[in-house]
Tab-separated table of C-alpha atoms in Angstrom:
chain	number	residue	atom	x	y	z
A	67	UNK	CA	-13.598	5.404	-9.710
A	68	UNK	CA	-18.018	4.416	-8.726
A	69	UNK	CA	-16.441	2.069	-5.641
A	70	UNK	CA	-18.867	1.869	-2.753
A	71	UNK	CA	-16.394	2.836	0.138
A	72	UNK	CA	-17.388	3.594	4.208
A	73	UNK	CA	-14.415	5.681	5.905
A	74	UNK	CA	-14.363	5.429	9.875
A	75	UNK	CA	-11.660	6.131	12.234
A	76	UNK	CA	-10.621	2.512	13.904
A	77	UNK	CA	-10.336	4.954	17.798
A	78	UNK	CA	-13.917	6.239	17.322
A	79	UNK	CA	-16.458	3.137	16.846
A	80	UNK	CA	-16.728	-0.580	16.907
A	81	UNK	CA	-15.146	-2.446	14.215
A	82	UNK	CA	-17.698	-4.818	14.306
A	83	UNK	CA	-20.489	-2.804	13.780
A	84	UNK	CA	-18.337	-0.509	11.181
A	85	UNK	CA	-18.158	-3.659	9.297
A	86	UNK	CA	-21.441	-4.689	9.411
A	87	UNK	CA	-22.436	-1.657	7.738
A	88	UNK	CA	-20.196	-1.674	5.363
A	89	UNK	CA	-20.940	-4.864	4.133
A	90	UNK	CA	-25.206	-3.924	4.326
A	91	UNK	CA	-23.464	-0.898	2.151
A	92	UNK	CA	-22.466	-3.380	-0.648
A	93	UNK	CA	-19.007	-1.438	0.324
A	94	UNK	CA	-15.761	-2.862	-1.335
A	95	UNK	CA	-13.559	-0.713	0.895
A	96	UNK	CA	-13.678	0.100	4.453
A	97	UNK	CA	-11.017	2.108	6.143
A	98	UNK	CA	-9.867	3.012	9.411
A	99	UNK	CA	-7.243	5.465	11.451
A	100	UNK	CA	-4.522	4.073	12.363
A	101	UNK	CA	-5.201	6.009	15.783
A	102	UNK	CA	-3.162	5.157	18.948
A	103	UNK	CA	-1.352	1.839	17.666
A	104	UNK	CA	1.211	0.967	20.119
A	105	UNK	CA	3.500	-2.023	18.918
A	106	UNK	CA	4.009	-3.204	22.202
A	107	UNK	CA	0.224	-2.732	23.510
A	108	UNK	CA	-1.558	-3.372	20.592
A	109	UNK	CA	-3.395	-7.171	19.409
A	110	UNK	CA	-2.795	-7.962	15.611
A	111	UNK	CA	-3.701	-11.099	16.044
A	112	UNK	CA	-6.645	-10.059	18.375
A	113	UNK	CA	-7.076	-7.538	14.981
A	114	UNK	CA	-7.139	-11.130	13.076
A	115	UNK	CA	-9.822	-13.194	14.746
A	116	UNK	CA	-11.903	-9.629	14.695
A	117	UNK	CA	-11.883	-9.783	10.983
A	118	UNK	CA	-12.107	-13.909	10.232
A	119	UNK	CA	-14.826	-13.625	13.020
A	120	UNK	CA	-17.013	-11.228	10.813
A	121	UNK	CA	-16.291	-12.985	7.100
A	122	UNK	CA	-14.814	-9.780	5.254
A	123	UNK	CA	-13.120	-12.375	2.735
A	124	UNK	CA	-16.774	-14.092	1.983
A	125	UNK	CA	-17.866	-10.210	1.177
A	126	UNK	CA	-14.834	-9.067	-0.961
A	127	UNK	CA	-14.357	-6.560	1.644
A	128	UNK	CA	-10.863	-5.132	1.869
A	129	UNK	CA	-10.032	-3.442	4.481
A	130	UNK	CA	-8.005	-0.104	4.883
A	131	UNK	CA	-6.124	2.372	7.098
A	132	UNK	CA	-5.361	5.669	5.683
A	133	UNK	CA	-2.584	8.180	6.620
A	134	UNK	CA	-5.225	10.625	8.667
A	135	UNK	CA	-4.281	13.915	9.714
A	136	UNK	CA	-3.346	13.696	12.993
A	137	UNK	CA	0.857	12.915	14.485
A	138	UNK	CA	0.121	9.233	14.880
A	139	UNK	CA	-2.453	7.952	12.225
A	140	UNK	CA	-0.225	10.091	10.135
A	141	UNK	CA	2.830	8.879	10.535
A	142	UNK	CA	4.631	6.826	8.631
A	143	UNK	CA	6.640	4.590	10.481
A	144	UNK	CA	4.105	3.776	12.709
A	145	UNK	CA	2.396	3.139	10.144
A	146	UNK	CA	5.027	0.938	8.225
A	147	UNK	CA	5.001	-1.038	12.038
A	148	UNK	CA	1.279	-1.747	11.955
A	149	UNK	CA	0.943	-3.143	8.011
A	150	UNK	CA	4.545	-5.046	8.114
A	151	UNK	CA	2.663	-6.789	11.464
A	152	UNK	CA	-0.393	-7.268	10.015
A	153	UNK	CA	1.717	-9.327	6.852
A	154	UNK	CA	3.558	-11.411	9.254
A	155	UNK	CA	0.348	-12.461	10.972
A	156	UNK	CA	-1.440	-12.776	7.975
A	157	UNK	CA	-4.258	-10.122	8.888
A	158	UNK	CA	-5.751	-8.497	5.628
A	159	UNK	CA	-5.745	-5.253	6.102
A	160	UNK	CA	-4.060	-3.171	3.317
A	161	UNK	CA	-3.176	0.962	3.092
A	162	UNK	CA	-5.104	3.855	1.836
A	163	UNK	CA	-2.693	6.690	0.694
A	164	UNK	CA	-3.811	10.276	0.929
A	165	UNK	CA	-1.318	11.575	-0.624
A	166	UNK	CA	-2.265	15.511	0.459
A	167	UNK	CA	-3.004	14.424	4.235
A	168	UNK	CA	1.575	14.115	4.952
A	169	UNK	CA	1.328	17.654	4.964
A	170	UNK	CA	-0.583	18.026	8.318
A	171	UNK	CA	2.194	15.604	9.789
A	172	UNK	CA	5.097	17.158	8.441
A	173	UNK	CA	5.931	13.710	6.372
A	174	UNK	CA	7.166	13.516	3.008
A	175	UNK	CA	4.856	11.678	0.413
A	176	UNK	CA	7.277	10.852	-2.133
A	177	UNK	CA	9.495	9.278	1.293
A	178	UNK	CA	6.251	7.485	2.670
A	179	UNK	CA	5.090	6.135	-0.824
A	180	UNK	CA	8.306	4.443	-1.111
A	181	UNK	CA	8.378	3.515	2.337
A	182	UNK	CA	4.425	2.078	2.185
A	183	UNK	CA	3.638	1.399	-1.882
A	184	UNK	CA	3.406	-2.894	-1.239
A	185	UNK	CA	0.695	-1.741	0.787
A	186	UNK	CA	-1.574	0.214	-1.076
A	187	UNK	CA	-5.170	-0.616	-2.352
A	188	UNK	CA	-6.689	3.108	-2.925
A	189	UNK	CA	-5.574	6.454	-3.420
A	190	UNK	CA	-7.405	9.672	-2.067
A	191	UNK	CA	-5.806	12.258	-4.667
A	192	UNK	CA	-5.652	16.548	-3.157
A	193	UNK	CA	-3.200	19.054	-3.205
A	194	UNK	CA	-2.826	21.090	0.430
A	195	UNK	CA	-1.204	24.634	0.800
A	196	UNK	CA	-0.560	26.454	3.891
A	197	UNK	CA	-2.680	30.129	2.891
A	198	UNK	CA	-3.271	32.337	5.726
A	199	UNK	CA	-0.912	30.338	8.631
A	200	UNK	CA	-3.928	27.682	7.888
A	201	UNK	CA	-3.768	24.377	5.235
A	202	UNK	CA	-6.470	24.184	2.992
A	203	UNK	CA	-7.528	21.575	0.327
A	204	UNK	CA	-7.113	22.309	-3.104
A	205	UNK	CA	-7.694	20.705	-6.470
A	206	UNK	CA	-3.871	19.170	-7.848
A	207	UNK	CA	-2.047	21.442	-9.954
A	208	UNK	CA	-2.254	20.815	-13.718
A	209	UNK	CA	1.580	21.235	-13.843
A	210	UNK	CA	3.724	18.873	-15.683
A	211	UNK	CA	6.442	18.765	-12.759
A	212	UNK	CA	3.885	18.653	-10.083
A	213	UNK	CA	4.655	16.672	-7.186
A	214	UNK	CA	1.710	14.509	-6.754
A	215	UNK	CA	2.690	12.837	-10.332
A	216	UNK	CA	6.371	12.272	-8.927
A	217	UNK	CA	4.626	10.151	-6.160
A	218	UNK	CA	1.321	8.773	-7.879
A	219	UNK	CA	4.042	7.054	-9.930
A	220	UNK	CA	5.967	5.432	-6.876
A	221	UNK	CA	2.211	3.892	-6.292
A	222	UNK	CA	0.484	1.341	-7.480
A	223	UNK	CA	-1.039	1.722	-10.949
A	224	UNK	CA	-4.990	-0.346	-10.976
A	225	UNK	CA	-5.517	0.180	-7.744
A	226	UNK	CA	-8.850	2.940	-7.049
A	227	UNK	CA	-8.812	6.292	-6.452
A	228	UNK	CA	-10.337	9.431	-5.874
A	229	UNK	CA	-10.654	13.348	-5.884
A	230	UNK	CA	-10.561	14.520	-2.451
A	231	UNK	CA	-10.822	18.109	-3.438
A	232	UNK	CA	-13.624	20.611	-4.288
A	233	UNK	CA	-14.290	20.961	-7.936
A	234	UNK	CA	-15.437	24.145	-8.763
A	235	UNK	CA	-16.602	26.514	-11.424
A	236	UNK	CA	-19.358	27.584	-13.859
A	237	UNK	CA	-19.154	23.986	-15.499
A	238	UNK	CA	-18.875	21.444	-12.519
A	239	UNK	CA	-19.024	18.327	-15.080
A	240	UNK	CA	-16.844	19.832	-17.196
A	241	UNK	CA	-13.374	20.408	-14.106
A	242	UNK	CA	-14.898	17.019	-12.820
A	243	UNK	CA	-14.769	15.307	-16.190
A	244	UNK	CA	-11.326	17.087	-17.125
A	245	UNK	CA	-9.437	15.745	-13.602
A	246	UNK	CA	-10.871	12.608	-14.240
A	247	UNK	CA	-8.904	12.496	-17.139
A	248	UNK	CA	-5.551	13.795	-15.926
A	249	UNK	CA	-5.816	11.266	-13.650
A	250	UNK	CA	-6.929	8.569	-16.521
A	251	UNK	CA	-2.960	9.683	-17.887
A	252	UNK	CA	-1.314	10.108	-14.775
């Protein structure tokens, strides 16, 4: 997509330094993992104050949380609760929706898309399968009845999309171009 992004897990870094770095890099998006969000203990208002003080709007920086590959950060109900609280508190946080990561948390990607679509500002595309008792990231299947197409149809149009799978073969440029064209039509 050509969109500059910065990705750091929220529980491993200081938000302030991560946002400052994203601004210095000219990023348009910065994504965090949800981490150990606990609705009874986590303070959305403190997060709001921090983001206002960092002037993210001045730099047109979009802060998102991504469904990650952990049971906490890839939990559709916790993500929805967090994003609902952000919305009701006027905290400028959206979602990076990773279609393949739902496989790690045994969540249904289509159901998650239906639940979370109103928050989605960025989409990561990949296909995940279990091979030899291990999850592996693969290119998106090109078949018309592929599940990712149904998921993508629910998500907002016009938001940036990123290919997050290995592109292989003799002609990498041609193969990448084919996937870009495939996604442009989806």
